[in-house]
Short mmCIF file of C-alpha atoms and ligand atoms in Angstrom, two decimals:
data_model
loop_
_atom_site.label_atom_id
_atom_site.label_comp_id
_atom_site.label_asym_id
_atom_site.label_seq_id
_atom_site.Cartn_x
_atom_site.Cartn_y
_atom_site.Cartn_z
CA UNK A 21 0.00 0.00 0.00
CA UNK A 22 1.29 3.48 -0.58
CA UNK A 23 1.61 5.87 2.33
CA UNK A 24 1.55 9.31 1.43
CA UNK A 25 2.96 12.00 3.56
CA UNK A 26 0.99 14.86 3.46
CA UNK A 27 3.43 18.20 3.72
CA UNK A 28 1.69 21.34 4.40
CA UNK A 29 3.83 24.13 3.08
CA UNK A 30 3.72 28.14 3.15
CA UNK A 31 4.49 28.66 -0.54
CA UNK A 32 1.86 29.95 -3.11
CA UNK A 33 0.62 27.27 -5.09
CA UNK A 34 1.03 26.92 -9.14
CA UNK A 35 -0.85 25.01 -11.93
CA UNK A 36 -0.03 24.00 -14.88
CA UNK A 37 -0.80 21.55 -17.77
CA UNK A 38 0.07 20.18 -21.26
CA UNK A 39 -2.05 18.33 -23.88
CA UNK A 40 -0.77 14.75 -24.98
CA UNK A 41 -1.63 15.42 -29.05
CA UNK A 42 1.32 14.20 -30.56
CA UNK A 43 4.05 12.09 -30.32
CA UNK A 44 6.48 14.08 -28.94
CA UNK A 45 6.51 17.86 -27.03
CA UNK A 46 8.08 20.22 -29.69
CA UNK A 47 10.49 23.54 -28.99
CA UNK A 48 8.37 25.59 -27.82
CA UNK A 49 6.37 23.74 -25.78
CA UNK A 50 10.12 23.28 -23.57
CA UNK A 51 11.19 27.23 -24.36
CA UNK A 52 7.68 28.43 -23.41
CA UNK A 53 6.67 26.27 -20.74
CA UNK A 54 8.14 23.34 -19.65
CA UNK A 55 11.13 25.37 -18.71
CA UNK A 56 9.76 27.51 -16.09
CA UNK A 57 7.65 24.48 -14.54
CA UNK A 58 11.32 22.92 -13.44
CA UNK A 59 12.36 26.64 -12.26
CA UNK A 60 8.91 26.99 -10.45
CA UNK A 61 9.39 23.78 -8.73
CA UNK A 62 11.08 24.99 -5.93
CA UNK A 63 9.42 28.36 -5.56
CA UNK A 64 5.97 27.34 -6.07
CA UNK A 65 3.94 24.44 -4.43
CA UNK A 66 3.67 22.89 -7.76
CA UNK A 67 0.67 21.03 -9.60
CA UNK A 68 1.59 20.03 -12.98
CA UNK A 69 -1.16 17.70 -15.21
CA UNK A 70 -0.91 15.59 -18.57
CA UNK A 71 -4.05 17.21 -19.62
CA UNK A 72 -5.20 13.76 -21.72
CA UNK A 73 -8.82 15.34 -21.16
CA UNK A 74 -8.15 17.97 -23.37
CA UNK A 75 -6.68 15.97 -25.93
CA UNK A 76 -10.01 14.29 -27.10
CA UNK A 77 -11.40 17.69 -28.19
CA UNK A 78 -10.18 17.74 -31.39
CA UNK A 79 -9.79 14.89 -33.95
CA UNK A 80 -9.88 12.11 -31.27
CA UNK A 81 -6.68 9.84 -31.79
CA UNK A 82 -6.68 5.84 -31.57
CA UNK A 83 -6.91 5.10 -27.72
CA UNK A 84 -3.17 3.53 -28.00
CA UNK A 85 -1.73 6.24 -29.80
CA UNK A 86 -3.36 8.42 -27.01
CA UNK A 87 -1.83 6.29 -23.80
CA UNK A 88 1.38 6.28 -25.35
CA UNK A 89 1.57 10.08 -26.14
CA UNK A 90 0.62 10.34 -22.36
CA UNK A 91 3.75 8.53 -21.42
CA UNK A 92 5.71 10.03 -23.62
CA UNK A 93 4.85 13.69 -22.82
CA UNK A 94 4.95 12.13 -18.78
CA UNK A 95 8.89 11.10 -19.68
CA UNK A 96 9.80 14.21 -21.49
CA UNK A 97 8.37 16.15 -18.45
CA UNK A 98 11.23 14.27 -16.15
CA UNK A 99 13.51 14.39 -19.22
CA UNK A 100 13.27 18.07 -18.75
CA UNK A 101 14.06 18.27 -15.04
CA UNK A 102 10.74 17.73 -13.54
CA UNK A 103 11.06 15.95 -9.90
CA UNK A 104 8.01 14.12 -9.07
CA UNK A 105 9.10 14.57 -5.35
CA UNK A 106 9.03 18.12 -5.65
CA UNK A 107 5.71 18.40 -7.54
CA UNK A 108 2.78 16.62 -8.51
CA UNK A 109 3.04 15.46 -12.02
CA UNK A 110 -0.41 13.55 -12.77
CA UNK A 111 -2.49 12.64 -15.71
CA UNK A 112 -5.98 14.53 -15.27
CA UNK A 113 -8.26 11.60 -16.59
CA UNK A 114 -7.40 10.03 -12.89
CA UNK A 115 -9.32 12.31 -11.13
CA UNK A 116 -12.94 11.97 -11.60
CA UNK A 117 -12.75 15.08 -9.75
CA UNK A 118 -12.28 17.41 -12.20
CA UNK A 119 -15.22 16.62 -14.91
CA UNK A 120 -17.24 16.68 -11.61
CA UNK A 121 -16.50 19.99 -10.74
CA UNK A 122 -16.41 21.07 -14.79
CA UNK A 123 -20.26 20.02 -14.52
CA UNK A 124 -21.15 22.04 -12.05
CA UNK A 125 -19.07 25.02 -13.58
CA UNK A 126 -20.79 24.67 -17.01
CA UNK A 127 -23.78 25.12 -15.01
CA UNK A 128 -22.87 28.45 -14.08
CA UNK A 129 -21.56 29.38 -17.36
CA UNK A 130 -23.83 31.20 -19.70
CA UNK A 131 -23.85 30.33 -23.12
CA UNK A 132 -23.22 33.62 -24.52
CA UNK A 133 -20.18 33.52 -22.42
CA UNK A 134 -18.56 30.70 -23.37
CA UNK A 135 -19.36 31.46 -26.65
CA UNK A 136 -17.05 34.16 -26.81
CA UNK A 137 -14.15 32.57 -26.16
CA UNK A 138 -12.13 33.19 -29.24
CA UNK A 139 -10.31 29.97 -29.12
CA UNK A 140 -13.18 27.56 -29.98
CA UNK A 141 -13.72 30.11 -32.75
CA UNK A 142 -9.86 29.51 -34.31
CA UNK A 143 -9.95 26.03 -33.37
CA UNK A 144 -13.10 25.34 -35.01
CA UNK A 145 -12.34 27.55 -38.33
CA UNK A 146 -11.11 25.09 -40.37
CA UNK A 147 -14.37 22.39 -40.55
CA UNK A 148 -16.62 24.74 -39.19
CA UNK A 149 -18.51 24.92 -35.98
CA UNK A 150 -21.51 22.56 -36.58
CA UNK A 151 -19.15 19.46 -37.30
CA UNK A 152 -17.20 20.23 -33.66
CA UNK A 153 -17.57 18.32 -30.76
CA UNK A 154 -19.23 20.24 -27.77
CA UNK A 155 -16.26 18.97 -25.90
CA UNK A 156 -14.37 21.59 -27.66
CA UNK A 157 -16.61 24.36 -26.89
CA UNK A 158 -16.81 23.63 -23.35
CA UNK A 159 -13.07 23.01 -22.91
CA UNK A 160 -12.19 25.93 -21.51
CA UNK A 161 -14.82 25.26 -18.22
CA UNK A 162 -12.88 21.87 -17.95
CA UNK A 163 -10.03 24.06 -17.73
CA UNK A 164 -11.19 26.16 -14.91
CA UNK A 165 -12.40 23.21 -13.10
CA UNK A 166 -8.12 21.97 -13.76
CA UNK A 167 -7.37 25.16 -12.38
CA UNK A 168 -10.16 25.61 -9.01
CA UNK A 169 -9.72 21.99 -7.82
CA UNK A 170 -6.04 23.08 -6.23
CA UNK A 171 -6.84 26.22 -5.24
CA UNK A 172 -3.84 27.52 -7.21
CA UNK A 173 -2.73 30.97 -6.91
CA UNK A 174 -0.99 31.59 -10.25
CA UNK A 175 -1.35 30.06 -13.16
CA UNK A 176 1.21 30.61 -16.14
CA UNK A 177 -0.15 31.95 -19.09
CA UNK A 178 0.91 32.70 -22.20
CA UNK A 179 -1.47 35.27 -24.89
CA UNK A 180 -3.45 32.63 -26.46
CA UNK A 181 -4.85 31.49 -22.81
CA UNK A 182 -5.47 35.17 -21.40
CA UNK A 183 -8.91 34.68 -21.86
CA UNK A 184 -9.63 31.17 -20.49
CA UNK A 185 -8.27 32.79 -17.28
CA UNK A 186 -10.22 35.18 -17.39
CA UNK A 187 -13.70 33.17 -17.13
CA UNK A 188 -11.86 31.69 -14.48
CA UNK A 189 -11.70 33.73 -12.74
CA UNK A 190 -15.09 34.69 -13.18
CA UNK A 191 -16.31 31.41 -12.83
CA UNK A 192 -14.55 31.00 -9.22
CA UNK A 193 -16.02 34.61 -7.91
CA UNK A 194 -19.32 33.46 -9.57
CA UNK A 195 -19.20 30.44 -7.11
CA UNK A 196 -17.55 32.27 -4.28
CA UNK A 197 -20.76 35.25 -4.18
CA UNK A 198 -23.41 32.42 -4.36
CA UNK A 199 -22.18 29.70 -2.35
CA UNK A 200 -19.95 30.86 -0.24
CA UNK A 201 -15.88 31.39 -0.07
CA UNK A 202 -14.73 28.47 -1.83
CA UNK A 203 -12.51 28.80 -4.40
CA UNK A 204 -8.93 30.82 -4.70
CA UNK A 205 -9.32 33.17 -7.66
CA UNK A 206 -6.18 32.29 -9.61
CA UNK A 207 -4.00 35.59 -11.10
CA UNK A 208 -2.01 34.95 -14.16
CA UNK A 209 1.89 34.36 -13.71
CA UNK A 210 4.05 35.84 -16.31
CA UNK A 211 7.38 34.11 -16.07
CA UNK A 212 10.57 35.77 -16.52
CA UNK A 213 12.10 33.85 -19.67
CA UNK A 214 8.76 32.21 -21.33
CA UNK A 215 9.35 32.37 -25.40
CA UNK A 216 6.98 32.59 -27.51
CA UNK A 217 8.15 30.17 -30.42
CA UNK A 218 7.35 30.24 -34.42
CA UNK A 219 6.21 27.71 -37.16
CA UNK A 220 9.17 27.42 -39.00
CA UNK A 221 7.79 27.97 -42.56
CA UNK A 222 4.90 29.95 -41.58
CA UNK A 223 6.66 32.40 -39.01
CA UNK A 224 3.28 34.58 -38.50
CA UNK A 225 1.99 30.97 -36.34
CA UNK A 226 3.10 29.58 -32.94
CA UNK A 227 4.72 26.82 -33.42
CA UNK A 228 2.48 23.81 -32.90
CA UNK A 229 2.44 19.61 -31.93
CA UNK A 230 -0.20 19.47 -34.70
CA UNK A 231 0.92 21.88 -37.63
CA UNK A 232 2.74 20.63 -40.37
CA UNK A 233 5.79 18.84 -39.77
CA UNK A 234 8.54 20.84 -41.61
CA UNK A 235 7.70 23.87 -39.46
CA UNK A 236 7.96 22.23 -36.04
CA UNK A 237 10.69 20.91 -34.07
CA UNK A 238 9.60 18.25 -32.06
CA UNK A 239 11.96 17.14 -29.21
CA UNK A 240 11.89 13.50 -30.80
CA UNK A 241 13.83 14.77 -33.79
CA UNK A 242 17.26 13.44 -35.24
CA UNK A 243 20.35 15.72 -35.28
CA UNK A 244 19.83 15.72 -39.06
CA UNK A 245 16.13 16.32 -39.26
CA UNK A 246 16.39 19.45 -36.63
CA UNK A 247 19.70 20.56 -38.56
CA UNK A 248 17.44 20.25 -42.18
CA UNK A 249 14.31 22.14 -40.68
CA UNK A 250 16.02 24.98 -39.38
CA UNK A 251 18.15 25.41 -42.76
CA UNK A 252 15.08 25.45 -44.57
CA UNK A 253 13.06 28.14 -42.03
CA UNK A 254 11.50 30.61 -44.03
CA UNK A 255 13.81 34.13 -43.22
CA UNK A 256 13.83 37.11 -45.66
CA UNK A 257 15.77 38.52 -48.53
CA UNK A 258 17.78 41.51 -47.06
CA UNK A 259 20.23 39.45 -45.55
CA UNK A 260 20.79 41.69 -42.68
CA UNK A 261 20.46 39.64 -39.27
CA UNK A 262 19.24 42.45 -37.08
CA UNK A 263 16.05 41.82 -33.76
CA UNK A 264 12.68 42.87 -35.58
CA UNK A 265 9.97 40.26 -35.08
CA UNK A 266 7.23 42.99 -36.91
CA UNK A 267 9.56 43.72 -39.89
CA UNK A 268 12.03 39.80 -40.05
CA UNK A 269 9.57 37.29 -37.93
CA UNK A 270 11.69 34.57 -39.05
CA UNK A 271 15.20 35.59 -38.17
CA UNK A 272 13.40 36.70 -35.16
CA UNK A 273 12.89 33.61 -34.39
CA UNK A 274 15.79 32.04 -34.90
CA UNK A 275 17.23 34.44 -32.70
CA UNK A 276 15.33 33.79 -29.96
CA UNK A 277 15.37 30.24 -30.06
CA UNK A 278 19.28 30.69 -29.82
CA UNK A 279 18.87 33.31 -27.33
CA UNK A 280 16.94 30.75 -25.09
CA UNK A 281 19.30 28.11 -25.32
CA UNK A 282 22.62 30.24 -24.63
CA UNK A 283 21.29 32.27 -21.45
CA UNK A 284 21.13 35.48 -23.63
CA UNK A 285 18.86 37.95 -25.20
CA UNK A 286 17.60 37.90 -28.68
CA UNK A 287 19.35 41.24 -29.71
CA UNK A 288 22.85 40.15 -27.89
CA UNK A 289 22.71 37.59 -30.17
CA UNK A 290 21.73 39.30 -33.43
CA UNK A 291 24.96 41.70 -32.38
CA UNK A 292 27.39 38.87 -31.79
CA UNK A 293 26.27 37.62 -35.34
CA UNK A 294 26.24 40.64 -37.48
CA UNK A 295 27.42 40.89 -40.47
CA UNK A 296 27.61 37.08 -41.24
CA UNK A 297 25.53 35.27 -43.01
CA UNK A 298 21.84 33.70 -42.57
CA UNK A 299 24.15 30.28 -43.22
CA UNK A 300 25.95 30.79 -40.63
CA UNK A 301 23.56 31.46 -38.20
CA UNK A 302 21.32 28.67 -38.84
CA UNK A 303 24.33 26.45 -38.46
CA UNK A 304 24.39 27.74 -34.72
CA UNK A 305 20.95 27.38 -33.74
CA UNK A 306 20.89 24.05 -35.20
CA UNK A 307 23.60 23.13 -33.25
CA UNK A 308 22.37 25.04 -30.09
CA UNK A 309 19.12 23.05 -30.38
CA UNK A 310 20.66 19.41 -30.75
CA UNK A 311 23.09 19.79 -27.97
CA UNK A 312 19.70 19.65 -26.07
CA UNK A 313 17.71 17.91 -27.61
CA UNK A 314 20.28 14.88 -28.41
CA UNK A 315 20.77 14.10 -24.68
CA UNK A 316 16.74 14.81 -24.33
CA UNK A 317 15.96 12.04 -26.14
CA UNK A 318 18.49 9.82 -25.12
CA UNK A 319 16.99 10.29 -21.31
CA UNK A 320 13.53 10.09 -22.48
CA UNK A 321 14.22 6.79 -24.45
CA UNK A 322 15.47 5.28 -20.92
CA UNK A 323 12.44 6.50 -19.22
CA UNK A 324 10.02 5.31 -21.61
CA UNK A 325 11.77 1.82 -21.51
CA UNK A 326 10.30 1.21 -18.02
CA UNK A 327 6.52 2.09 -18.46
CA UNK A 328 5.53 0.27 -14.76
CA UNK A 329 7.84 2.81 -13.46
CA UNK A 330 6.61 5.85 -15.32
CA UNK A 331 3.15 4.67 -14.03
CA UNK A 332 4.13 4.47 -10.52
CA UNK A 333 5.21 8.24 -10.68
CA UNK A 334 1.45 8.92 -12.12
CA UNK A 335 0.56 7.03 -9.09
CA UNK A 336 1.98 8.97 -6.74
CA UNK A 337 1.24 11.93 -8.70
CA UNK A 338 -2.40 11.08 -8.52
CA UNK A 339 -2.21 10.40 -4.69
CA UNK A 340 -0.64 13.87 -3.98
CA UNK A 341 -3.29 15.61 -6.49
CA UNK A 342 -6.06 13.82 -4.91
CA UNK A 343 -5.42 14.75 -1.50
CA UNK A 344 -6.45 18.36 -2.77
CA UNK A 345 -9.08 18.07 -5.60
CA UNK A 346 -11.23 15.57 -3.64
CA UNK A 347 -11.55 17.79 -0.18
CA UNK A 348 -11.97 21.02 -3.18
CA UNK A 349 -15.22 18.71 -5.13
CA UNK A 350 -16.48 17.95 -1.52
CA UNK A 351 -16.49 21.34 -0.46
CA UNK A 352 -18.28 22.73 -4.08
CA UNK A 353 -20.58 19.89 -4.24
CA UNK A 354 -21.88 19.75 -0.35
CA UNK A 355 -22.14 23.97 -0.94
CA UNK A 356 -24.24 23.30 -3.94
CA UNK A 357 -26.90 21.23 -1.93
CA UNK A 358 -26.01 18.13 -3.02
CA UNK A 359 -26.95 15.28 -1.03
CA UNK A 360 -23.21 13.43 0.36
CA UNK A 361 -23.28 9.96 -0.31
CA UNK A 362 -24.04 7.98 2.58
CA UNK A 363 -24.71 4.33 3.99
CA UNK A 364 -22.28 1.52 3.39
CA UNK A 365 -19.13 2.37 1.44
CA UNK A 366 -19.20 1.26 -1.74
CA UNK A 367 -17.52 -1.81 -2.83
CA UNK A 368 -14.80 -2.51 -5.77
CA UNK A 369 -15.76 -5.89 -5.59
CA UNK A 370 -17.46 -7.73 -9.13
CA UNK A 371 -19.28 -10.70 -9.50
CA UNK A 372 -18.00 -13.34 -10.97
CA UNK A 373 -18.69 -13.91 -14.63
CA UNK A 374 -21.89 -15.05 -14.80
CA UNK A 375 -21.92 -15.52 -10.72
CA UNK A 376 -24.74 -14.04 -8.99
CA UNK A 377 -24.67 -10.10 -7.60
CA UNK A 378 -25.55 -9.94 -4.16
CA UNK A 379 -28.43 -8.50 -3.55
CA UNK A 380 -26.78 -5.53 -1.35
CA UNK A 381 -23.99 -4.92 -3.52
CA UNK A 382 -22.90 -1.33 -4.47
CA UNK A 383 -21.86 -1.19 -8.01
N1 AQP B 27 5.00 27.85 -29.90
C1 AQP B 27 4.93 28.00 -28.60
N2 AQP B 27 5.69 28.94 -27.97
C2 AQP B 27 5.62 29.09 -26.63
N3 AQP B 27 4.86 28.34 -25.82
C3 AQP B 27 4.10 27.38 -26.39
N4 AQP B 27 3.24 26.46 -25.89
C4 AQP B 27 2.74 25.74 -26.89
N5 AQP B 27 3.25 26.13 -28.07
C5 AQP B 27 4.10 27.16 -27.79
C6 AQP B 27 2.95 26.30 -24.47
O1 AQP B 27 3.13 24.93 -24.13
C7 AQP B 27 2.27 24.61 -23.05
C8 AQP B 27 1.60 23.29 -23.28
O2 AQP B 27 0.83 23.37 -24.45
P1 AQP B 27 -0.35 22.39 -24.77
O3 AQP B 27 0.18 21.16 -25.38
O4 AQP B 27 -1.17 22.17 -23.57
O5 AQP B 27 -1.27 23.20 -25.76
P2 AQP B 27 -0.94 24.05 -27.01
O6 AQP B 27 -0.59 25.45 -26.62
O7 AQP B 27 -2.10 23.90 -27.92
O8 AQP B 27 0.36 23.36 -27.62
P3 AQP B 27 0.57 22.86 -29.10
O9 AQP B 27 1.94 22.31 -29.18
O10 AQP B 27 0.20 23.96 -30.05
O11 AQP B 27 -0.45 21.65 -29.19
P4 AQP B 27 -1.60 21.39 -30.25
O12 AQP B 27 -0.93 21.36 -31.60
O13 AQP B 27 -2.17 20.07 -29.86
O14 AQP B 27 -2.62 22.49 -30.13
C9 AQP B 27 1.28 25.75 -22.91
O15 AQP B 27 1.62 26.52 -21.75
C10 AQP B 27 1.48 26.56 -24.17
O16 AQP B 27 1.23 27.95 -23.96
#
């Protein structure tokens, strides 16, 4: 049986997540995110989810594809640094909690509201709304309910999720004035180094898991692959390598993504490679970028080659998260009115195949 210790601690309280849709985190989900969540370890009471929820929103994927991207994204997260004894790494679809509380959310969500989140908008654009999922409209309530069920003070956000916050926020005072305190109202936390990383070939997008391949660096890829997608990123014709994401977005990002890798600033590096050539530059962030991402995958290769082990770590990850969302759902749901559950505690227990139930058993 596993004993957890439960460690009550002064420090503010974080929350974070990533989606498992595709096979392998790419650069900027590390520059932008990942990154920080191994700083903010140690200066934040840290929650940290595989958001496999979220990753049935769009375009469903085959059920193994999806448990394997969930360990896979679980051992590039301790690839990266994360320390499952100094913060709760979990997967969210083992906590019942959270679509529990999401209910009761959506409840309090009006339509008009949700419907103005711009994301389900962009996200739905391509095939249109009536062919979505309502999953994917109501995604961003899931989210809040990711978000309220620790009580997290800060949540870090980049542009593109200003907004879910936002009805978060709104969502948790919304609760708060009717039933009664319950939920800390989460503030945004803007790390200091969070980059905001580019498609490749189409520099005016975020880089993305599920764009087009020759634009993203995933964290899976070959030296050679990574060298031959960052020779071929779309730049400009001037050939002058100067800072200036309005005017050069792809050199710009270039020279961030070395920036990020070599402790520096985008325009320190555009100095210390003026006057050379776009060649030559490309040649160093290619090389900046495998001398991470070669030992990456080398560590994440070992990980992955001992799946009971990665699941143990979800297992204790769970545990820790548990201790927090289930008191949080108990709280909401008794405030709501609804009835706890009482009488005998329910058993795990199944019948035999083709045995007989008993006629008191709880299902
Ligand atoms: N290009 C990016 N630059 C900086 N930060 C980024 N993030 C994602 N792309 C960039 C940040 O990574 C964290 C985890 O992201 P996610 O997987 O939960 O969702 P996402 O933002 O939708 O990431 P992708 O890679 O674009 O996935 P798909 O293609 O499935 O939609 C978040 O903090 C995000 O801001």
């Amino acid at each position: 049986m596993q004993v957890l210790t439960l460690v009550t601690t002064s420090k503010q309280r974080v929350l974070s997540g990533i989606q498992p849709t595709g096979d392998s985190m790419q650069l900027g989900n590390y520059l932008g995110a990942v990154r920080n969540w191994v700083d903010m370890q140690d200066e934040f009471d840290a929650y940290y989810c595989v958001v496999d929820l979220h990753a049935i929103t769009l375009d469903p994927p085959e059920p193994e594809a999806l448990r394997q991207r969930t360990r896979i994204v679980t051992a590039q997260l301790l690839a990266a640094g994360l320390n499952p004894d100094r913060c709760a790494l979990f997967v969210q679809s083992h906590l019942a909690e959270h679509p529990q509380l999401s209910w009761v959310l959506e409840c309090l969500t009006g339509f008009g509201e949700a419907n103005r989140m711009t994301q389900f908008k962009d996200k739905s654009a391509k095939s249109g709304v009536d062919r979505q999922g309502v999953g994917l409209f109501t995604y961003p309530i899931l989210q809040a309910a990711d978000i309220l069920l620790y009580q997290a003070n800060y949540v870090p956000v980049g542009e593109d999720q200003r907004q879910h916050l936002e009805l978060t926020r709104t969502l948790a005072q919304r609760f708060n004035t009717r039933y009664g305190q319950t939920f800390v109202v989460p503030d945004a936390y803007i790390p200091k180094a969070a980059a905001k990383i580019l498609d490749l070939q189409e520099p005016s997008a975020k880089m993305s898991k599920s764009r087009a391949d020759a634009g993203t660096i995933y964290l899976s890829d070959d030296p050679a692959t990574i060298t031959k997608k960052i020779k071929r990123a779309v730049t400009d014709a001037d050939g002058e390598i100067r800072y200036d994401p309005e005017a050069k977005p792809g050199l710009s990002n270039l020279l961030t993504i070395h920036a990020a890798f070599t402790d520096s600033t985008p325009a320190k590096v555009a100095d210390d490679f003026a006057g050379q050539g776009y060649g030559h530059l490309k040649a160093a962030v290619a090389e900046a970028v495998i001398a991470f991402a070669e030992p990456f995958a080398a560590r994440t290769g070992e990980l992955l080659a001992d799946p009971a082990e990665l699941d143990r770590i979800l297992a204790h990850g769970a545990a820790k998260a548990r201790a927090v969302a289930s008191a949080t759902c108990i709280d909401a749901y008794a405030k709501v009115g609804f009835l706890p559950p009482s009488g005998p505690p329910a058993t795990t227990d199944r019948p035999e195949q083709g045995g007989q139930q008993s006629a008191g058993a709880v299902g």
